[in-house]
Coordinates of C-alpha atoms in Angstrom, one line a residue:
V1 CA -11.8 -32.2 -9.6
W2 CA -8.7 -31.9 -7.4
G3 CA -6.2 -34.6 -7.1
L4 CA -2.5 -35.4 -6.9
S5 CA -0.3 -37.0 -9.6
R6 CA 3.3 -37.8 -9.9
G7 CA 5.5 -35.2 -11.6
D8 CA 9.1 -34.9 -12.6
L9 CA 10.4 -31.4 -12.2
R10 CA 13.5 -32.3 -14.2
V11 CA 11.5 -32.4 -17.4
C12 CA 9.4 -29.3 -16.8
P13 CA 10.2 -26.3 -19.0
P14 CA 12.0 -23.5 -17.2
V15 CA 9.8 -20.7 -16.1
E16 CA 10.9 -17.2 -15.4
M17 CA 10.1 -16.3 -11.8
P18 CA 7.7 -13.3 -11.6
L19 CA 9.8 -11.7 -8.8
R20 CA 11.3 -8.2 -8.9
E21 CA 14.9 -7.6 -7.9
G22 CA 14.9 -5.4 -4.9
G23 CA 11.0 -5.5 -4.8
I24 CA 8.9 -4.9 -1.7
Y25 CA 7.0 -7.9 -0.6
L26 CA 4.5 -8.5 2.2
V27 CA 4.8 -12.0 3.8
T28 CA 2.1 -13.0 6.3
G29 CA 3.1 -15.6 8.8
G30 CA 6.6 -14.4 7.9
L31 CA 8.5 -15.6 10.9
G32 CA 7.1 -19.1 11.0
G33 CA 9.0 -22.1 9.6
I34 CA 8.0 -21.9 6.0
G35 CA 7.6 -18.1 6.1
A36 CA 11.2 -17.6 7.4
A37 CA 12.6 -20.0 4.8
L38 CA 10.8 -18.1 2.0
A39 CA 12.0 -14.8 3.4
R40 CA 15.6 -16.1 3.3
I41 CA 15.2 -16.9 -0.4
L42 CA 13.6 -13.6 -1.2
I43 CA 16.5 -11.8 0.5
G44 CA 19.3 -14.0 -0.7
E45 CA 18.3 -14.3 -4.3
Y46 CA 16.3 -11.2 -5.0
R47 CA 17.5 -8.7 -2.4
A48 CA 13.8 -8.1 -1.6
K49 CA 12.7 -5.7 1.1
L50 CA 10.2 -7.5 3.3
I51 CA 7.2 -6.5 5.4
L52 CA 6.7 -9.5 7.7
V53 CA 3.4 -9.9 9.5
G54 CA 2.8 -12.2 12.4
T55 CA 0.6 -12.5 15.5
T56 CA 3.4 -12.7 18.0
P57 CA 4.3 -9.3 19.6
L58 CA 8.0 -8.9 20.1
P59 CA 9.6 -7.0 23.0
D60 CA 11.7 -3.9 22.5
R61 CA 15.0 -4.7 20.7
S62 CA 17.0 -3.8 23.8
Q63 CA 15.4 -6.9 25.5
W64 CA 16.3 -9.4 22.8
P65 CA 19.6 -10.5 24.4
A66 CA 17.6 -12.0 27.3
F67 CA 15.9 -14.4 24.9
V68 CA 19.1 -15.9 23.5
G69 CA 19.0 -19.7 24.0
R70 CA 15.5 -19.7 25.4
Q71 CA 12.5 -21.8 24.3
G72 CA 9.1 -20.5 23.2
K73 CA 7.5 -18.7 20.3
V74 CA 8.9 -15.2 21.2
A75 CA 12.5 -16.5 21.3
E76 CA 12.0 -18.4 18.0
R77 CA 10.6 -15.3 16.3
I78 CA 13.4 -13.1 17.5
D79 CA 16.0 -15.7 16.3
A80 CA 14.4 -15.9 12.9
L81 CA 14.2 -12.1 12.6
R82 CA 17.9 -11.7 13.6
A83 CA 18.9 -14.3 11.1
L84 CA 17.2 -12.5 8.3
E85 CA 18.9 -9.2 9.3
A86 CA 22.2 -10.9 9.6
A87 CA 21.8 -12.1 6.0
G88 CA 21.6 -8.5 4.9
G89 CA 17.9 -8.2 4.6
E90 CA 15.9 -5.0 4.9
V91 CA 13.1 -6.2 7.1
A92 CA 10.1 -4.7 9.0
Y93 CA 8.2 -6.9 11.3
H94 CA 4.7 -6.1 12.6
A95 CA 2.4 -8.0 15.0
V96 CA -0.7 -7.4 12.9
D97 CA -3.8 -9.5 12.2
A98 CA -3.7 -10.5 8.6
A99 CA -7.5 -9.9 8.4
D100 CA -7.1 -6.3 9.5
L101 CA -7.2 -4.3 6.3
S102 CA -6.6 -0.9 7.8
S103 CA -3.5 -2.1 9.6
L104 CA -2.2 -3.8 6.4
Q105 CA -2.8 -0.6 4.4
E106 CA -0.9 1.4 7.1
I107 CA 2.2 -0.8 7.3
V108 CA 2.4 -1.2 3.5
A109 CA 2.1 2.6 3.0
A110 CA 4.9 3.2 5.5
A111 CA 7.1 0.6 3.8
E112 CA 6.5 2.1 0.4
T113 CA 7.4 5.5 1.7
K114 CA 10.5 4.2 3.5
W115 CA 11.8 2.1 0.6
R116 CA 10.5 4.4 -2.1
G117 CA 8.7 1.8 -4.2
R118 CA 5.4 0.1 -4.7
L119 CA 4.4 -3.2 -3.2
A120 CA 5.5 -5.9 -5.7
G121 CA 3.6 -8.8 -4.1
V122 CA 2.1 -10.7 -1.2
F123 CA 2.9 -14.2 0.1
H124 CA 0.0 -15.2 2.3
L125 CA 1.1 -18.0 4.7
A126 CA -0.7 -16.9 7.9
S127 CA -2.7 -19.6 9.5
A128 CA -4.7 -20.1 12.7
G129 CA -2.0 -22.0 14.5
D130 CA -1.6 -25.8 14.8
P131 CA -4.9 -27.6 14.8
T132 CA -3.3 -31.0 15.6
A133 CA -4.5 -30.7 19.2
H134 CA -8.0 -31.6 17.8
W135 CA -6.8 -35.2 17.6
Q136 CA -7.0 -35.3 21.4
E137 CA -10.7 -34.3 21.4
M138 CA -11.9 -35.6 18.1
D139 CA -15.6 -36.0 19.1
R140 CA -15.7 -32.2 19.8
H141 CA -14.5 -31.3 16.3
R142 CA -16.4 -33.4 13.9
V143 CA -18.6 -31.6 11.3
P144 CA -22.0 -31.9 13.1
V145 CA -20.7 -30.6 16.4
E146 CA -17.9 -28.2 15.5
S147 CA -18.5 -24.8 17.1
I148 CA -18.9 -21.6 15.2
E149 CA -16.1 -20.1 17.3
V150 CA -13.6 -22.7 16.0
Y151 CA -14.8 -22.1 12.4
D152 CA -14.4 -18.3 12.9
A153 CA -10.9 -18.7 14.3
M154 CA -9.8 -21.0 11.5
F155 CA -11.4 -18.6 8.9
R156 CA -9.7 -15.6 10.4
S157 CA -6.4 -15.8 8.4
K158 CA -7.3 -18.0 5.4
V159 CA -10.7 -16.5 4.5
Y160 CA -10.9 -13.1 6.1
G161 CA -7.2 -12.5 5.6
T162 CA -7.3 -13.5 2.0
W163 CA -10.2 -11.1 1.4
A164 CA -8.3 -8.3 3.2
I165 CA -5.3 -8.9 0.9
H166 CA -7.6 -8.9 -2.1
R167 CA -8.8 -5.4 -1.1
L168 CA -5.2 -4.3 -0.3
L169 CA -4.2 -5.1 -3.9
K170 CA -7.3 -3.4 -5.4
D171 CA -5.2 -0.5 -6.7
R172 CA -2.1 -2.7 -7.3
P173 CA -3.2 -4.9 -10.2
D174 CA 0.4 -5.8 -11.2
A175 CA 1.2 -7.1 -7.8
L176 CA 1.9 -10.9 -7.3
C177 CA -0.3 -12.7 -4.8
V178 CA 0.6 -16.2 -3.7
A179 CA -1.7 -18.0 -1.3
F180 CA -0.4 -21.1 0.6
S181 CA -3.0 -23.8 1.4
S182 CA -2.7 -27.4 2.7
A183 CA -3.2 -30.9 1.3
I184 CA -5.8 -31.4 4.0
S185 CA -8.1 -29.2 1.9
L186 CA -8.1 -32.0 -0.7
F187 CA -8.4 -35.0 1.5
G188 CA -10.0 -33.6 4.6
G189 CA -9.5 -35.3 8.0
A190 CA -11.5 -36.3 11.0
A191 CA -11.6 -33.4 13.5
F192 CA -10.2 -31.0 10.9
S193 CA -13.4 -29.8 9.2
A194 CA -13.0 -26.1 10.1
Y195 CA -9.3 -26.1 9.1
A196 CA -10.0 -28.0 5.8
A197 CA -12.8 -25.6 5.0
A198 CA -10.6 -22.5 5.6
Q199 CA -7.9 -23.9 3.3
S200 CA -10.5 -24.8 0.6
F201 CA -11.5 -21.2 0.4
Q202 CA -8.0 -20.3 -0.9
N203 CA -8.1 -23.2 -3.4
A204 CA -11.2 -21.7 -4.8
Y205 CA -10.2 -18.1 -4.6
A206 CA -6.9 -18.3 -6.6
P207 CA -8.3 -19.7 -9.9
H208 CA -11.4 -17.5 -9.6
A209 CA -9.1 -14.4 -9.2
R210 CA -7.0 -15.3 -12.2
A211 CA -10.0 -16.2 -14.4
N212 CA -11.8 -12.9 -13.6
G213 CA -8.9 -10.6 -13.7
L214 CA -9.2 -9.7 -10.0
P215 CA -6.4 -7.7 -8.3
G216 CA -3.1 -9.5 -8.0
S217 CA -1.9 -12.4 -10.1
C218 CA -3.0 -15.1 -7.7
C219 CA -1.8 -18.6 -7.6
F220 CA -2.1 -21.5 -5.1
V221 CA 0.7 -23.4 -3.4

């Protein structure tokens, strides 16, 4: 049974972080808010080499100055990537579907060759975007009437993407795998059935993977 309880991190015993200094990490959703913050930590504290995956194609680097000070997703992603590079990070960004196994295998192989190492882990943050617009059309997104198309879109990253990462790590049993879910998977929400179901898959996958010795040392955040 899932639930929440109050905890005091000050009394928790210290735990050694399972992160490798200078390791190669794949971060899906890597230029979003949480993804970019995580990337800064990995670079600043562990000198990690990062493969960042997102759904937003970026223009040629020569065009980046034209986006300085502008609004919009492309400008935000460029700003985030430039900040990571300015912090001294070795970063490769790819506009790739997290559920596309062949593309993931290709970019990881290229990074392993470039940086002369093996993939040390995956942080899976990719999501299907912001579903809060469903509040504006609640009657269209309740469980009995939600469309297959919406379920498929929500499942794309959290279900199909998680399974693609599972297969990516098949021959990398020592790699770390961290899946990011949402509290809505525990409490649900009107008009969020597809989103909650997608997040719930990750909640179930992580303990199952650990209990059955599946590729990657999976945990849930």
